[in-house]
Coordinates of C-alpha atoms and ligand atoms in Angstrom, one line a residue:
X1 CA 51.7 42.2 5.8
X2 CA 48.6 43.5 4.1
X3 CA 48.2 42.1 0.6
X4 CA 48.9 44.7 -2.0
X5 CA 46.2 44.9 -4.7
X6 CA 47.6 45.0 -8.2
X7 CA 45.4 45.5 -11.3
X8 CA 47.2 43.9 -14.2
X9 CA 45.8 45.0 -17.6
X10 CA 46.4 43.1 -20.8
X11 CA 45.0 42.2 -24.2
X12 CA 45.7 38.5 -23.8
X13 CA 46.0 35.9 -21.1
X14 CA 47.0 32.2 -21.0
X15 CA 45.1 29.8 -21.0
X16 CA 42.2 31.7 -22.7
X17 CA 43.7 33.9 -25.4
X18 CA 47.3 33.7 -26.6
X19 CA 49.1 35.1 -29.6
X20 CA 52.6 35.3 -28.0
X21 CA 54.6 35.2 -24.8
X22 CA 52.7 38.2 -23.4
X23 CA 49.8 35.8 -22.6
X24 CA 52.1 33.4 -20.8
X25 CA 53.5 36.1 -18.6
X26 CA 50.2 37.7 -17.8
X27 CA 48.7 34.3 -17.0
X28 CA 51.6 33.3 -14.7
X29 CA 52.1 36.5 -12.7
X30 CA 49.1 36.2 -10.4
X31 CA 50.1 32.8 -9.0
X32 CA 53.7 33.8 -8.8
X33 CA 52.9 37.0 -6.9
X34 CA 50.4 35.5 -4.5
X35 CA 53.3 34.0 -2.6
X36 CA 54.8 37.5 -2.3
X37 CA 51.7 38.9 -0.6
X38 CA 50.4 40.6 -3.8
X39 CA 46.9 39.9 -4.9
X40 CA 46.7 40.3 -8.7
X41 CA 43.4 40.9 -10.5
X42 CA 43.7 40.9 -14.3
X43 CA 41.6 43.1 -16.5
X44 CA 41.1 41.5 -20.0
X45 CA 38.7 42.0 -22.9
X46 CA 35.7 39.8 -23.1
X47 CA 36.7 37.8 -26.1
X48 CA 34.5 34.8 -26.9
X49 CA 37.0 32.4 -25.3
X50 CA 37.1 34.4 -22.1
X51 CA 33.3 34.8 -21.9
X52 CA 32.9 31.1 -22.5
X53 CA 35.2 30.3 -19.5
X54 CA 33.3 32.6 -17.1
X55 CA 30.7 30.5 -15.3
X56 CA 29.4 33.1 -12.8
X57 CA 30.3 36.7 -12.3
X58 CA 29.5 39.9 -10.4
X59 CA 28.9 43.2 -12.2
X60 CA 31.4 45.8 -11.0
X61 CA 30.5 48.6 -13.3
X62 CA 28.2 49.5 -16.2
X63 CA 29.0 51.7 -19.1
X64 CA 26.0 53.0 -21.1
X65 CA 28.4 54.5 -23.6
X66 CA 32.0 53.4 -23.7
X67 CA 33.3 55.0 -26.9
X68 CA 30.0 54.3 -28.6
X69 CA 29.3 50.9 -27.2
X70 CA 27.5 49.5 -24.2
X71 CA 29.7 47.6 -21.8
X72 CA 29.8 45.8 -18.5
X73 CA 32.7 45.2 -16.3
X74 CA 32.3 41.8 -14.5
X75 CA 34.5 40.1 -11.9
X76 CA 35.0 36.3 -12.0
X77 CA 37.4 33.7 -10.8
X78 CA 38.3 31.3 -13.6
X79 CA 40.8 28.5 -13.3
X80 CA 42.3 30.2 -10.3
X81 CA 42.7 33.5 -12.0
X82 CA 40.9 36.6 -10.5
X83 CA 39.6 38.3 -13.6
X84 CA 37.9 41.6 -14.4
X85 CA 36.3 41.1 -17.8
X86 CA 35.3 43.9 -20.1
X87 CA 32.2 42.5 -21.6
X88 CA 31.7 44.8 -24.6
X89 CA 30.3 42.5 -27.3
X90 CA 30.5 45.2 -30.1
X91 CA 34.2 45.4 -29.5
X92 CA 35.2 42.0 -28.5
X93 CA 32.6 39.3 -29.4
X94 CA 34.4 38.4 -32.6
X95 CA 35.8 35.1 -33.8
X96 CA 39.5 34.7 -34.4
X97 CA 42.5 36.7 -33.5
X98 CA 42.3 39.5 -30.9
X99 CA 43.9 42.0 -33.2
X100 CA 43.1 40.8 -36.8
X101 CA 40.1 40.0 -38.9
X102 CA 39.9 36.9 -41.1
X103 CA 41.5 39.0 -43.9
X104 CA 44.7 39.3 -41.9
X105 CA 44.1 43.1 -41.5
X106 CA 43.9 44.9 -38.2
X107 CA 40.4 45.4 -36.9
X108 CA 39.4 48.9 -38.1
X109 CA 38.3 49.8 -34.6
X110 CA 41.4 48.7 -32.7
X111 CA 42.1 52.2 -31.6
X112 CA 38.6 52.3 -29.9
X113 CA 38.8 48.7 -28.6
X114 CA 42.1 49.2 -26.8
X115 CA 41.3 52.8 -25.7
X116 CA 38.2 51.2 -24.1
X117 CA 40.3 48.6 -22.3
X118 CA 42.6 51.4 -21.0
X119 CA 39.7 53.7 -20.1
X120 CA 38.3 51.0 -17.9
X121 CA 41.7 50.3 -16.3
X122 CA 42.0 54.0 -15.6
X123 CA 38.5 54.2 -14.1
X124 CA 39.5 51.4 -11.7
X125 CA 42.8 53.3 -10.9
X126 CA 40.7 56.3 -10.1
X127 CA 38.6 54.4 -7.6
X128 CA 35.4 54.8 -9.6
X129 CA 34.3 51.2 -9.1
X130 CA 34.1 50.9 -5.3
X131 CA 33.9 47.1 -5.5
X132 CA 37.5 47.0 -6.7
X133 CA 40.1 49.7 -6.0
X134 CA 43.7 48.7 -6.8
X135 CA 46.8 50.0 -5.1
X136 CA 48.9 49.8 -8.3
X137 CA 47.9 49.5 -11.9
X138 CA 50.3 47.4 -14.0
X139 CA 49.8 47.7 -17.8
X140 CA 51.3 45.5 -20.6
X141 CA 52.3 46.6 -24.1
X142 CA 50.7 49.2 -26.4
X143 CA 47.1 47.9 -26.1
X144 CA 47.0 49.2 -22.5
X145 CA 49.3 52.2 -22.9
X146 CA 46.5 54.9 -22.8
X147 CA 45.7 53.9 -19.2
X148 CA 48.5 56.1 -17.9
X149 CA 47.2 59.0 -20.2
X150 CA 43.7 58.8 -18.9
X151 CA 45.0 58.8 -15.3
X152 CA 47.4 61.6 -16.0
X153 CA 44.9 63.9 -17.7
X154 CA 42.1 63.2 -15.2
X155 CA 43.9 65.5 -12.8
X156 CA 42.6 63.5 -9.9
X157 CA 44.4 61.3 -7.4
X158 CA 44.9 57.8 -8.7
X159 CA 46.8 54.6 -8.2
X160 CA 50.4 54.6 -9.4
X161 CA 51.2 52.9 -12.8
X162 CA 53.9 50.6 -14.1
X163 CA 54.1 49.6 -17.7
X164 CA 55.9 46.5 -18.9
X165 CA 57.2 46.4 -22.4
X166 CA 57.1 42.8 -23.8
X167 CA 58.0 43.9 -27.3
X168 CA 58.9 47.5 -28.4
X169 CA 58.2 46.5 -32.0
X170 CA 54.5 46.8 -31.5
X171 CA 53.7 50.4 -30.9
X172 CA 50.0 51.1 -31.6
X173 CA 50.0 54.3 -33.7
X174 CA 46.8 55.8 -34.8
X175 CA 45.4 58.9 -36.5
X176 CA 45.5 62.2 -34.5
X177 CA 41.9 62.8 -35.8
X178 CA 40.8 60.2 -33.2
X179 CA 41.9 62.2 -30.2
X180 CA 38.5 63.4 -29.0
X181 CA 36.8 60.1 -30.1
X182 CA 39.0 58.3 -27.5
X183 CA 38.3 60.9 -24.9
X184 CA 41.6 62.7 -24.7
X185 CA 41.9 66.5 -24.4
X186 CA 43.5 68.5 -27.2
X187 CA 46.5 69.4 -25.0
X188 CA 47.3 65.7 -24.6
X189 CA 48.6 65.8 -28.2
X190 CA 52.1 67.0 -27.5
X191 CA 55.6 65.6 -27.2
X192 CA 55.2 65.2 -23.4
X193 CA 51.9 63.5 -23.9
X194 CA 50.5 61.0 -26.4
X195 CA 51.9 62.5 -29.7
X196 CA 54.3 60.2 -31.5
X197 CA 55.8 61.3 -34.8
X198 CA 52.5 63.0 -35.7
X199 CA 50.3 60.1 -34.6
X200 CA 48.6 59.1 -31.3
X201 CA 51.1 56.6 -29.9
X202 CA 49.5 54.2 -27.4
X203 CA 52.8 52.7 -26.4
X204 CA 54.3 56.2 -26.4
X205 CA 51.6 57.3 -24.0
X206 CA 52.4 54.5 -21.6
X207 CA 56.2 55.1 -21.8
X208 CA 55.8 58.8 -21.3
X209 CA 53.2 58.9 -18.6
X210 CA 53.6 55.7 -16.4
X211 CA 55.4 56.1 -13.1
X212 CA 57.6 53.2 -13.8
X213 CA 58.7 51.2 -16.9
X214 CA 59.9 47.7 -16.9
X215 CA 60.9 45.3 -19.6
X216 CA 61.5 41.6 -19.4
X217 CA 65.2 41.4 -19.1
X218 CA 68.1 43.7 -17.9
X219 CA 69.9 43.5 -21.3
X220 CA 66.8 44.5 -23.2
X221 CA 66.2 47.3 -20.7
X222 CA 69.7 48.6 -21.8
X223 CA 69.3 47.9 -25.5
X224 CA 66.1 49.9 -25.8
X225 CA 67.9 53.0 -24.6
X226 CA 70.2 52.8 -27.7
X227 CA 69.4 54.0 -31.2
X228 CA 69.9 50.4 -32.5
X229 CA 67.5 48.8 -30.1
X230 CA 65.1 51.7 -29.2
X231 CA 62.8 51.5 -32.3
X232 CA 62.2 55.2 -32.1
X233 CA 61.9 55.3 -28.3
X234 CA 65.5 55.4 -27.2
X235 CA 65.5 59.1 -26.6
X236 CA 62.4 59.0 -24.4
X237 CA 63.7 55.9 -22.6
X238 CA 67.1 57.6 -22.0
X239 CA 65.3 60.6 -20.6
X240 CA 63.3 58.4 -18.2
X241 CA 66.3 56.0 -17.5
X242 CA 65.8 56.5 -13.7
X243 CA 62.5 54.7 -13.8
X244 CA 63.3 52.0 -16.3
X245 CA 64.3 48.5 -15.2
X246 CA 64.5 45.0 -16.5
X247 CA 62.9 42.0 -14.7
X248 CA 63.5 38.6 -16.3
X249 CA 60.5 36.4 -17.1
X250 CA 60.1 33.0 -15.6
X251 CA 58.1 30.0 -16.8
X252 CA 55.5 27.9 -15.0
X253 CA 57.7 25.1 -13.7
X254 CA 54.7 22.9 -13.0
X255 CA 53.4 22.9 -16.5
X256 CA 57.0 22.7 -17.7
X257 CA 58.3 19.8 -15.6
X258 CA 59.9 16.9 -17.5
X259 CA 59.5 14.6 -14.5
X260 CA 55.7 14.8 -14.6
X261 CA 54.8 16.2 -18.1
X262 CA 51.9 14.2 -19.4
X263 CA 52.5 15.5 -22.9
X264 CA 55.8 13.8 -23.4
X265 CA 56.7 10.1 -24.2
X266 CA 58.9 9.4 -21.2
X267 CA 59.4 11.5 -18.1
X268 CA 62.9 12.3 -17.0
X269 CA 64.9 14.4 -14.5
X270 CA 68.4 15.2 -13.6
X271 CA 69.0 11.7 -12.3
X272 CA 67.3 10.0 -15.2
X273 CA 68.6 12.1 -18.0
X274 CA 69.2 9.1 -20.2
X275 CA 65.4 8.8 -20.5
X276 CA 65.5 11.8 -22.9
X277 CA 66.5 9.2 -25.6
X278 CA 63.0 7.8 -25.6
X279 CA 61.6 11.3 -26.2
X280 CA 64.0 11.9 -29.0
X281 CA 63.0 8.6 -30.7
X282 CA 59.3 9.4 -30.2
X283 CA 59.7 12.8 -31.7
X284 CA 61.7 11.5 -34.7
X285 CA 59.0 9.0 -35.3
X286 CA 56.1 11.4 -34.9
X287 CA 57.7 13.9 -37.4
X288 CA 58.9 11.3 -39.9
X289 CA 62.6 11.9 -39.2
X290 CA 65.0 9.0 -39.4
X291 CA 65.1 7.4 -35.9
X292 CA 68.8 7.9 -35.2
X293 CA 70.1 8.6 -31.6
X294 CA 73.4 9.8 -33.0
X295 CA 72.1 12.5 -35.3
X296 CA 72.1 15.8 -33.3
X297 CA 68.4 16.9 -33.4
X298 CA 67.8 20.7 -33.5
X299 CA 64.4 21.9 -32.5
X300 CA 62.6 25.2 -33.1
X301 CA 59.3 26.4 -31.4
X302 CA 58.6 29.9 -32.5
X303 CA 56.4 32.5 -34.0
X304 CA 57.6 32.9 -37.6
X305 CA 58.6 36.6 -37.8
X306 CA 61.6 38.6 -38.8
X307 CA 62.3 39.1 -35.1
X308 CA 63.0 35.4 -34.6
X309 CA 65.7 35.2 -37.3
X310 CA 64.6 31.9 -38.8
X311 CA 65.5 33.1 -42.3
X312 CA 69.1 32.9 -41.1
X313 CA 68.5 29.2 -40.4
X314 CA 67.0 28.7 -43.9
X315 CA 70.2 30.3 -45.3
X316 CA 72.5 28.0 -43.4
X317 CA 70.5 24.8 -43.4
X318 CA 73.1 23.2 -45.6
X319 CA 75.7 23.7 -43.0
X320 CA 73.5 22.2 -40.3
X321 CA 72.6 19.1 -42.4
X322 CA 76.3 18.8 -43.4
X323 CA 77.2 18.0 -39.8
X324 CA 74.8 15.1 -39.9
X325 CA 72.1 16.9 -37.8
X326 CA 68.4 16.9 -38.1
X327 CA 65.9 19.7 -37.7
X328 CA 62.3 19.8 -36.3
X329 CA 60.4 23.0 -36.5
X330 CA 57.0 24.0 -35.0
X331 CA 55.9 27.5 -35.9
X332 CA 53.2 29.8 -37.2
X333 CA 53.1 33.3 -38.6
X334 CA 54.7 34.8 -41.7
X335 CA 53.7 32.8 -44.8
X336 CA 57.0 33.5 -46.6
X337 CA 59.2 32.1 -43.8
X338 CA 56.8 29.2 -43.4
X339 CA 57.1 28.4 -47.1
X340 CA 60.9 28.5 -47.0
X341 CA 60.9 26.0 -44.1
X342 CA 58.3 23.8 -45.7
X343 CA 60.3 23.7 -48.9
X344 CA 63.3 22.5 -46.9
X345 CA 61.3 19.6 -45.6
X346 CA 60.5 18.5 -49.2
X347 CA 64.1 18.7 -50.2
X348 CA 65.4 16.8 -47.1
X349 CA 62.9 14.0 -46.3
X350 CA 63.7 12.3 -43.0
X351 CA 66.1 15.0 -42.0
X352 CA 64.0 18.2 -41.8
X353 CA 60.4 18.3 -40.5
X354 CA 58.2 21.3 -40.2
X355 CA 54.8 21.6 -38.6
X356 CA 53.0 24.8 -39.4
X357 CA 50.6 25.8 -36.7
X358 CA 50.3 26.3 -32.9
X359 CA 50.5 23.0 -31.0
X360 CA 51.2 22.9 -27.3
X361 CA 51.7 19.1 -27.0
X362 CA 54.3 19.1 -29.9
X363 CA 56.0 22.1 -28.3
X364 CA 56.6 20.0 -25.1
X365 CA 57.7 17.0 -27.2
X366 CA 60.2 19.1 -29.1
X367 CA 61.7 20.5 -25.9
X368 CA 61.9 16.9 -24.4
X369 CA 63.3 15.2 -27.5
X370 CA 65.6 17.8 -29.2
X371 CA 69.3 17.9 -28.3
X372 CA 69.5 21.6 -29.2
X373 CA 66.8 24.4 -29.2
X374 CA 67.6 27.1 -31.7
X375 CA 66.6 30.8 -31.0
X376 CA 68.5 32.9 -33.5
X377 CA 66.5 36.1 -32.7
X378 CA 67.5 39.5 -34.1
X379 CA 66.1 41.0 -30.9
X380 CA 64.5 39.2 -27.9
X381 CA 63.1 41.1 -25.0
X382 CA 63.3 38.0 -22.8
X383 CA 62.4 34.8 -24.6
X384 CA 60.5 31.9 -23.0
X385 CA 61.5 29.1 -25.4
X386 CA 65.1 29.0 -24.1
X387 CA 63.9 28.9 -20.5
X388 CA 61.8 25.8 -21.3
X389 CA 64.8 24.3 -23.1
X390 CA 67.0 24.8 -20.0
X391 CA 64.4 23.0 -17.9
X392 CA 64.2 20.1 -20.3
X393 CA 67.9 19.7 -20.9
X394 CA 67.8 20.7 -24.5
X395 CA 70.8 22.9 -25.1
X396 CA 69.8 26.4 -26.2
X397 CA 71.7 27.8 -29.2
X398 CA 70.8 31.5 -29.1
X399 CA 71.7 34.9 -30.4
X400 CA 73.5 37.0 -27.8
X401 CA 70.7 39.6 -27.5
X402 CA 68.2 40.7 -24.9
X403 CA 67.0 38.1 -22.4
X404 CA 68.8 35.4 -24.4
X405 CA 72.1 37.0 -23.3
X406 CA 70.9 37.1 -19.7
X407 CA 69.7 33.6 -19.3
X408 CA 72.2 31.4 -21.1
X409 CA 75.9 30.8 -20.1
X410 CA 77.9 30.3 -23.2
X411 CA 79.9 27.1 -23.3
X412 CA 83.1 28.9 -24.4
X413 CA 86.6 27.5 -23.8
X414 CA 86.7 29.1 -20.3
X415 CA 83.3 27.8 -19.3
X416 CA 84.1 24.4 -20.7
X417 CA 87.3 24.2 -18.7
X418 CA 85.4 25.2 -15.6
X419 CA 82.6 22.7 -16.3
X420 CA 80.0 25.4 -16.4
X421 CA 78.0 26.5 -19.5
X422 CA 74.4 26.0 -20.3
X423 CA 74.2 26.7 -24.0
X424 CA 75.7 28.3 -27.0
X425 CA 75.5 32.0 -27.8
X426 CA 76.6 33.8 -31.0
X427 CA 77.3 37.5 -31.2
X428 CA 76.8 38.5 -34.7
X429 CA 73.2 37.8 -35.7
X430 CA 74.0 37.0 -39.4
X431 CA 74.1 33.8 -41.4
X432 CA 77.9 33.6 -40.8
X433 CA 77.4 34.0 -37.0
X434 CA 74.8 31.3 -37.0
X435 CA 77.0 29.0 -39.1
X436 CA 79.8 29.3 -36.6
X437 CA 77.5 28.5 -33.7
X438 CA 76.1 25.4 -35.5
X439 CA 79.6 24.2 -36.1
X440 CA 80.4 24.8 -32.4
X441 CA 77.3 22.8 -31.4
X442 CA 78.5 19.9 -33.6
X443 CA 81.9 20.0 -31.9
X444 CA 80.4 20.1 -28.4
X445 CA 78.1 17.2 -29.4
X446 CA 81.1 15.0 -30.0
X447 CA 82.3 15.6 -26.4
X448 CA 79.6 13.5 -24.8
X449 CA 80.7 13.9 -21.1
X450 CA 80.7 17.7 -21.5
X451 CA 77.4 17.7 -23.4
X452 CA 75.8 15.8 -20.5
X453 CA 77.4 18.2 -18.0
X454 CA 75.9 21.1 -19.9
X455 CA 72.5 19.4 -19.9
X456 CA 72.7 19.0 -16.1
X457 CA 73.8 22.6 -15.7
X458 CA 70.9 23.7 -17.8
X459 CA 68.4 21.6 -15.9
X460 CA 69.7 23.1 -12.6
X461 CA 69.1 26.7 -13.7
X462 CA 66.4 28.4 -11.8
X463 CA 63.9 29.4 -14.5
X464 CA 60.9 29.7 -12.1
X465 CA 58.9 32.8 -11.3
X466 CA 60.2 33.0 -7.7
X467 CA 63.0 35.5 -8.2
X468 CA 61.1 37.7 -10.7
X469 CA 58.0 37.7 -8.6
X470 CA 60.0 39.0 -5.6
X471 CA 61.4 41.7 -7.7
X472 CA 58.0 42.8 -9.0
X473 CA 56.6 42.8 -5.5
X474 CA 59.5 45.0 -4.3
X475 CA 58.8 47.3 -7.2
X476 CA 55.1 47.6 -6.4
X477 CA 55.8 48.3 -2.8
X478 CA 58.2 51.0 -3.7
X479 CA 55.5 52.6 -5.8
X480 CA 52.7 52.8 -3.3
X481 CA 54.7 55.5 -1.7
X482 CA 54.5 57.6 -4.9
X483 CA 52.5 60.8 -4.2
X484 CA 50.1 61.4 -7.1
Ligands
LIG501 N1 53.7 27.3 -32.9 C1 53.7 27.2 -31.5 N2 53.2 26.2 -30.9 C2 53.2 26.1 -29.6 N3 53.9 27.0 -28.8 C3 54.5 28.0 -29.3 C4 54.4 28.2 -30.7 N4 55.1 29.3 -31.0 C5 55.5 29.8 -29.9 N5 55.1 29.0 -28.9 C6 55.4 29.2 -27.4 O1 54.9 30.5 -27.0 C7 55.8 31.2 -26.2 C8 56.3 32.4 -26.9 O2 57.3 33.0 -26.1 P1 58.4 34.0 -26.6 O3 59.2 34.4 -25.5 O4 59.0 33.5 -27.8 O5 57.4 35.2 -26.9 P2 57.0 36.3 -28.0 O6 58.1 36.6 -28.9 O7 55.7 35.9 -28.6 O8 56.7 37.5 -26.9 C9 57.3 38.6 -26.4 O9 56.9 38.6 -25.0 C10 57.5 37.6 -24.2 C11 57.0 37.7 -22.8 O10 57.5 38.8 -22.2 C12 59.1 37.8 -24.3 O11 59.6 36.7 -23.6 C13 59.5 37.8 -25.7 O12 60.9 38.0 -25.8 C14 58.8 38.8 -26.5 O13 59.2 38.8 -27.9 C15 57.0 30.2 -25.9 O14 56.7 29.5 -24.8 C16 56.9 29.3 -27.2 O15 57.5 28.0 -26.9

């Protein structure tokens, strides 16, 4: 079968630039899809970290004036990834976060920066760079949403588009006065175009004008079509329900392999599950927690935002500690949430530890050494942390929302009797809901044979990219038949 050429377009990609799970998925898709006969090329902005990684490249296109700046589009293979890099120094050669300046505010020219990324993706989709012409254009999140608009308003034949929503909370809304500056015609500013509650909506444009829409779990695909979960887009998504689907994320099972992980203290697998104990002791030691094999150790690896529900944990910390448990947190983000958690460590030395920051090694150690991984999210499109937890035999305790609902089998009475169950879910994402789940976790912890059965069930769960990749490949193949 002829390899299908898919242009994936995103504002971040692991291992070069990551602020969240989007980067992990964008970085993992190419390898996962290669075995499905799909050749993915990823278009990303030329941030300093990306430019530094590019050793040699070929120029594919040159822009004398891309929304006011000069730019080159170059192609390079870096660490096995086939990249198209938008080298536009005046937009992307800036230290720090892809979206925010050192003052924590959005870069003032974000509308132009991400319009430029989308404009280039559209030019490729229109076949304007003969060195690379994709069969399908796959965009991710609001930063690439205008791609579908540029293609649509070109009025020319072009590659079909699919947009994946990793998080509906980030919508990219900008002033309508920018319409001509970002190269859109006046008639694009309507309900069936890019207009969104009086603004130009980048995510709106993608959701309205892409041929297909996916999100990262079936449950989230259903939730976003409801007023509670739609964040303003439920009506649009209901009207486009026929082209909306949910495809679960996977994780890189080579990087996340407890049998070979060089970042953890002691390797283990299904047959040597008892070796987890050495990882637990090493983690307790590293974080200054009491070295106690019997204390149930809860771990958190998370962005600290309202979405992730960690304020609920602060609220019910007393309950958790009351069961004799310990808590290890790694997170970065919202200063108020971080302060609440840091204060808890001061009050509970040896029982609560918090590391504020981004740390990959520690993330692996928390997965390998914790007994439970907490993910009390208010909403969760898919979630990767609980997938890593399954693979590492750390029992996920999760809110029953989005991809968390789809990936964890709750160890309720029926599941327990049947010997199935991979984790603990709670339905009401409130302090009381979390409290009940923590108390259930404590009770299950006392039933050691069942706890170990759960760990084994968890570790046997397929969290790889193989099934999702096959589903994406089938979707792309169904799209190349779309007449434009
Ligand atoms: N301080 C830290 N140090 C080290 N590692 C850290 C870390 N904080 C987070 N991580 C890791 O980064 C990844 C983030 O994944 P999430 O699924 O939580 O993504 P996020 O909510 O950012 O993204 C959105 O996109 C992804 C991808 O589609 C969806 O799964 C998700 O539901 C959606 O909200 C996880 O592997 C996590 O362990």
